[in-house]
GROMACS .gro file of C-alpha atoms in nm:
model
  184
    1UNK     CA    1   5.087  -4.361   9.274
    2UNK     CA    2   4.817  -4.522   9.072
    3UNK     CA    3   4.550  -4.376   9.335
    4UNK     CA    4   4.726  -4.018   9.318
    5UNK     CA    5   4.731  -4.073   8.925
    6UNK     CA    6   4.346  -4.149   8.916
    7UNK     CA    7   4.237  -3.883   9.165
    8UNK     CA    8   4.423  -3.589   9.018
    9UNK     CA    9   4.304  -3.732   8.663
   10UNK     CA   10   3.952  -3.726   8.796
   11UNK     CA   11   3.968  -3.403   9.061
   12UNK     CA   12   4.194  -3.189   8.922
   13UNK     CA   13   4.466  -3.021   9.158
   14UNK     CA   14   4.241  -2.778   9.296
   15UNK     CA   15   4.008  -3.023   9.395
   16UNK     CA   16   4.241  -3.314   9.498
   17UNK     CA   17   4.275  -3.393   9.840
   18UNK     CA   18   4.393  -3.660  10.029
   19UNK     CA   19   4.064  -3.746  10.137
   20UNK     CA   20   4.008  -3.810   9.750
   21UNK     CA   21   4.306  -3.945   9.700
   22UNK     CA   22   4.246  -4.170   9.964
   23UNK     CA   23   3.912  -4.298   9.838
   24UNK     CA   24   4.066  -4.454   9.523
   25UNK     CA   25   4.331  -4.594   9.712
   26UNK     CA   26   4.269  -4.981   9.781
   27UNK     CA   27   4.434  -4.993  10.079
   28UNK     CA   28   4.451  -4.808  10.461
   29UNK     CA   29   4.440  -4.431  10.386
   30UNK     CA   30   4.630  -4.391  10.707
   31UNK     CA   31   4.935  -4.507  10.470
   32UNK     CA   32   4.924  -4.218  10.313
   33UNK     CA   33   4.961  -4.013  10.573
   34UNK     CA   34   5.242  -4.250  10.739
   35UNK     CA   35   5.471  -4.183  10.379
   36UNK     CA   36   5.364  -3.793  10.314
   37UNK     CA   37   5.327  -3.495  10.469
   38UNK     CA   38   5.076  -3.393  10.253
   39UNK     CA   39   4.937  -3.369   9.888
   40UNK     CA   40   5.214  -3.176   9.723
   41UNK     CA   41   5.445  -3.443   9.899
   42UNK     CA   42   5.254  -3.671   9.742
   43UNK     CA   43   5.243  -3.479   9.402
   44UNK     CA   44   5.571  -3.432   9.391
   45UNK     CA   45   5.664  -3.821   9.431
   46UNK     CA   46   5.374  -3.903   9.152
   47UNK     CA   47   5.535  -3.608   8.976
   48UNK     CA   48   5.895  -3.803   8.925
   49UNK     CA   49   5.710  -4.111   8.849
   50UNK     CA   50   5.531  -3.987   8.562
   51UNK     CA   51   5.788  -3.778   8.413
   52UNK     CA   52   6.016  -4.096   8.476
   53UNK     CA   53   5.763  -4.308   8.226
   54UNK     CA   54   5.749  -4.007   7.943
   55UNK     CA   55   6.114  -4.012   7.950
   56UNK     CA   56   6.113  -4.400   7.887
   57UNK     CA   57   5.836  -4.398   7.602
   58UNK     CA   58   6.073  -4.122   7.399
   59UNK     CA   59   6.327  -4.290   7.169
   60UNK     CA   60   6.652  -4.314   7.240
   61UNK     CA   61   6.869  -4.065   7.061
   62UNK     CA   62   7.207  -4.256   7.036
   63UNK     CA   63   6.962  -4.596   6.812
   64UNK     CA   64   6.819  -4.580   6.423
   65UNK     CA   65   6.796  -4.322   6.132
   66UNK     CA   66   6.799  -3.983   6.298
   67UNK     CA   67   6.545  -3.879   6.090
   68UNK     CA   68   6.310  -4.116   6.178
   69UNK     CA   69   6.422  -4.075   6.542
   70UNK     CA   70   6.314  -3.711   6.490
   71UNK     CA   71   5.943  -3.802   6.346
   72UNK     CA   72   5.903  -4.056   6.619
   73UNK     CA   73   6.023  -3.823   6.936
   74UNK     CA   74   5.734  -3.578   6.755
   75UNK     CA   75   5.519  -3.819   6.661
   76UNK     CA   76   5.479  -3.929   7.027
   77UNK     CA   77   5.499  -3.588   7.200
   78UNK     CA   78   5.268  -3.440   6.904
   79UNK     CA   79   5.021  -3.686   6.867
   80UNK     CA   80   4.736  -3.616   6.673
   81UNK     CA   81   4.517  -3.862   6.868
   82UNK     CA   82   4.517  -3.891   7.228
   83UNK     CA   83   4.324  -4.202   7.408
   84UNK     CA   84   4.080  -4.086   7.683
   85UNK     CA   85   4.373  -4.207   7.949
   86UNK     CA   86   4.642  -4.002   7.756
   87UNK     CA   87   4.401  -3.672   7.681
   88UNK     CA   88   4.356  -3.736   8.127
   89UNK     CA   89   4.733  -3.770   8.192
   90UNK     CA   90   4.824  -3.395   7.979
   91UNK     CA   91   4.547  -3.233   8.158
   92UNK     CA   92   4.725  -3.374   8.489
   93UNK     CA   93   5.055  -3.285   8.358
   94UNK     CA   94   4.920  -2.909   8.272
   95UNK     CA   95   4.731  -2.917   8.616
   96UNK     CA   96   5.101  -2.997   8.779
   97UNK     CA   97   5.258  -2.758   8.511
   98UNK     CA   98   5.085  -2.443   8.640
   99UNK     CA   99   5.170  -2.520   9.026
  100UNK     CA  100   5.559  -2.461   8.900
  101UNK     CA  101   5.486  -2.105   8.860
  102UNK     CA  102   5.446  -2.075   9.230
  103UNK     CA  103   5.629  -2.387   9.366
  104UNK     CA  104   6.051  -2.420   9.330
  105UNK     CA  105   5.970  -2.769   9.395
  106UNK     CA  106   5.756  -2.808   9.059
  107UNK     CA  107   5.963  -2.615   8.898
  108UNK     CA  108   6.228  -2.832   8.983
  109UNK     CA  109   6.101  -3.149   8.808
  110UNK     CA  110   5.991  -2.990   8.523
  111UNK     CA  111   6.335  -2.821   8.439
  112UNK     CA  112   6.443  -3.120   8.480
  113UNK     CA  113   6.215  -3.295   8.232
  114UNK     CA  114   6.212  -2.998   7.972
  115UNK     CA  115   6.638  -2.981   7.983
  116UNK     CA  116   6.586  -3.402   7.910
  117UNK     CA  117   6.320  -3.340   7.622
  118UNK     CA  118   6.528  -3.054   7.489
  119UNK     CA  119   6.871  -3.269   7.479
  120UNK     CA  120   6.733  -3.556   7.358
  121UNK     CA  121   6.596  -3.363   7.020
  122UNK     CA  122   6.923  -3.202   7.037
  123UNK     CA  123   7.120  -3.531   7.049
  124UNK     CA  124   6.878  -3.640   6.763
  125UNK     CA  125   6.982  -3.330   6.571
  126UNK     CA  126   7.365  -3.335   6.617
  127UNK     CA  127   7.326  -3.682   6.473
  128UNK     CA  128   7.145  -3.584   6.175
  129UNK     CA  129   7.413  -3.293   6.116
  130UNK     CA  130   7.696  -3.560   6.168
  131UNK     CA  131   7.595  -3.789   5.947
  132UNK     CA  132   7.510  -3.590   5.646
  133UNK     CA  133   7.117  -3.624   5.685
  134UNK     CA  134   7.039  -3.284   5.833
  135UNK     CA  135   7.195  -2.962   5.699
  136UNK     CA  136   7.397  -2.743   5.937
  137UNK     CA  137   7.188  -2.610   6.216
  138UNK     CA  138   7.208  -2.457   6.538
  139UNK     CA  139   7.127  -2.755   6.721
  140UNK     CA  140   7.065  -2.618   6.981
  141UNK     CA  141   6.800  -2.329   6.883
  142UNK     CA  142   6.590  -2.574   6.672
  143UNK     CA  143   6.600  -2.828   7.006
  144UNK     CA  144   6.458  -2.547   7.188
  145UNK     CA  145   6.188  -2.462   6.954
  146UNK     CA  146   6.119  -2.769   6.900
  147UNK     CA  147   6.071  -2.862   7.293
  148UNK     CA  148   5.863  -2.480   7.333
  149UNK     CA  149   5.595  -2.579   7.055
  150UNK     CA  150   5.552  -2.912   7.194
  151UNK     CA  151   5.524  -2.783   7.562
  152UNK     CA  152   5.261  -2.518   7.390
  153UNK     CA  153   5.058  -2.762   7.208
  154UNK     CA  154   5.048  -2.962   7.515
  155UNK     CA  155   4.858  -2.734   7.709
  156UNK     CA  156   4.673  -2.555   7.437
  157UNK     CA  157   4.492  -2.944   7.380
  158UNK     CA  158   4.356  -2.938   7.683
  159UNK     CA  159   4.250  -2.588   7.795
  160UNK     CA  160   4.109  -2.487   7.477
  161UNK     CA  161   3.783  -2.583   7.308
  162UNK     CA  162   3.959  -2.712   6.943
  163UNK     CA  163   4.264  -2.915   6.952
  164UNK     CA  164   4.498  -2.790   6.711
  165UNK     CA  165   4.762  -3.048   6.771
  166UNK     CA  166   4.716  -3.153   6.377
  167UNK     CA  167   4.805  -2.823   6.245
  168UNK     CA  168   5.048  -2.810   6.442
  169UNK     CA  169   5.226  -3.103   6.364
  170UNK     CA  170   5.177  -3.065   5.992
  171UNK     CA  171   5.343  -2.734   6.022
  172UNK     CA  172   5.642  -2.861   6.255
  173UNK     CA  173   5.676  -3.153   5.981
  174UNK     CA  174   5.728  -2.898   5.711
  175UNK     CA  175   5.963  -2.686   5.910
  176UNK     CA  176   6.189  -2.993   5.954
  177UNK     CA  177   6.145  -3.075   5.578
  178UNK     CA  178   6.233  -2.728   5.443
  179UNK     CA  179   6.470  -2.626   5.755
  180UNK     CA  180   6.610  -2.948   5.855
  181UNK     CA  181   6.648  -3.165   5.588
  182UNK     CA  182   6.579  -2.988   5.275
  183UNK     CA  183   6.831  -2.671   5.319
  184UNK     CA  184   7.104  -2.929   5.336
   0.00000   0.00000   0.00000
């Protein structure tokens, strides 16, 4: 995974092949070919993995202040800064992104890891609306907003010349101040 990880970070998915893939691996690249078919197999599998990871660096929705649950689920998907390995693994994950337009299987996992971002923010929400801190809301509409312009900024940061990830989150802070909380 780490040698799939490094190649598509470095190659891009147009330009990865197994040969490449193959060349950062430490190890017999006849073992690649002995576990997958080929590189979408292989993809695919690194896919889950790394979607797997995102979903375990999110908070959890059912611990804390759902309000500061709230910041840190958008703190962490909205990040202002990105390290040079982070900036690497969005550009992979819009690179992987794209191939669900054409690909059931792609499309697949990332249904599956949009529905998981969307009810976790929603499961944030309800909590905030049970507990007095957020006014009523359709939980469900603002979860899917939410998720979209997250999803947007992530692939407007890396195929676009400016990175307007800060305005972005300064604007999704006030709409949860003045929407969320506020209007309660």
């Amino acid at each position: 995974m780490r040698a799939t990880y490094h190649a598509l970070c470095e190659h891009g998915y147009a330009d990865l092949t197994v040969q490449r893939i193959g060349e950062a691996f430490r190890k017999s690249k006849s073992l690649i070919y002995h576990h997958y078919d080929g590189k979408d197999d292989l993809l695919l599998d690194l896919l889950e993995y790394l979607l797997e990871r995102f979903e375990e660096a999110i908070p959890d929705a059912s611990a804390d202040d759902p309000l500061d649950r709230l910041r840190a689920i958008l703190d962490h998907t909205l990040a202002t800064s990105l390290s040079e390995e982070r900036r690497a693994f969005a550009a992979a994950m819009v690179d992987l992104r794209a191939q669900a337009t054409h690909d059931e299987r792609y499309q697949g996992h990332f249904t599956r890891h949009d529905q998981f971002l969307q009810t976790t923010i929603a499961a944030t929400l309800e909590a905030g609306v049970d507990e007095g801190v957020f006014s009523p809301i359709d939980v469900d509409a603002v979860a899917t907003f939410l998720m979209t312009v997250v999803t947007g900024s992530l692939v407007q940061r890396v195929t676009a010349d400016e990175d307007a990830t800060r305005t972005v989150r300064r604007q999704v802070s006030t709409y949860v101040h003045t929407t969320i909380v506020e209007s309660r």
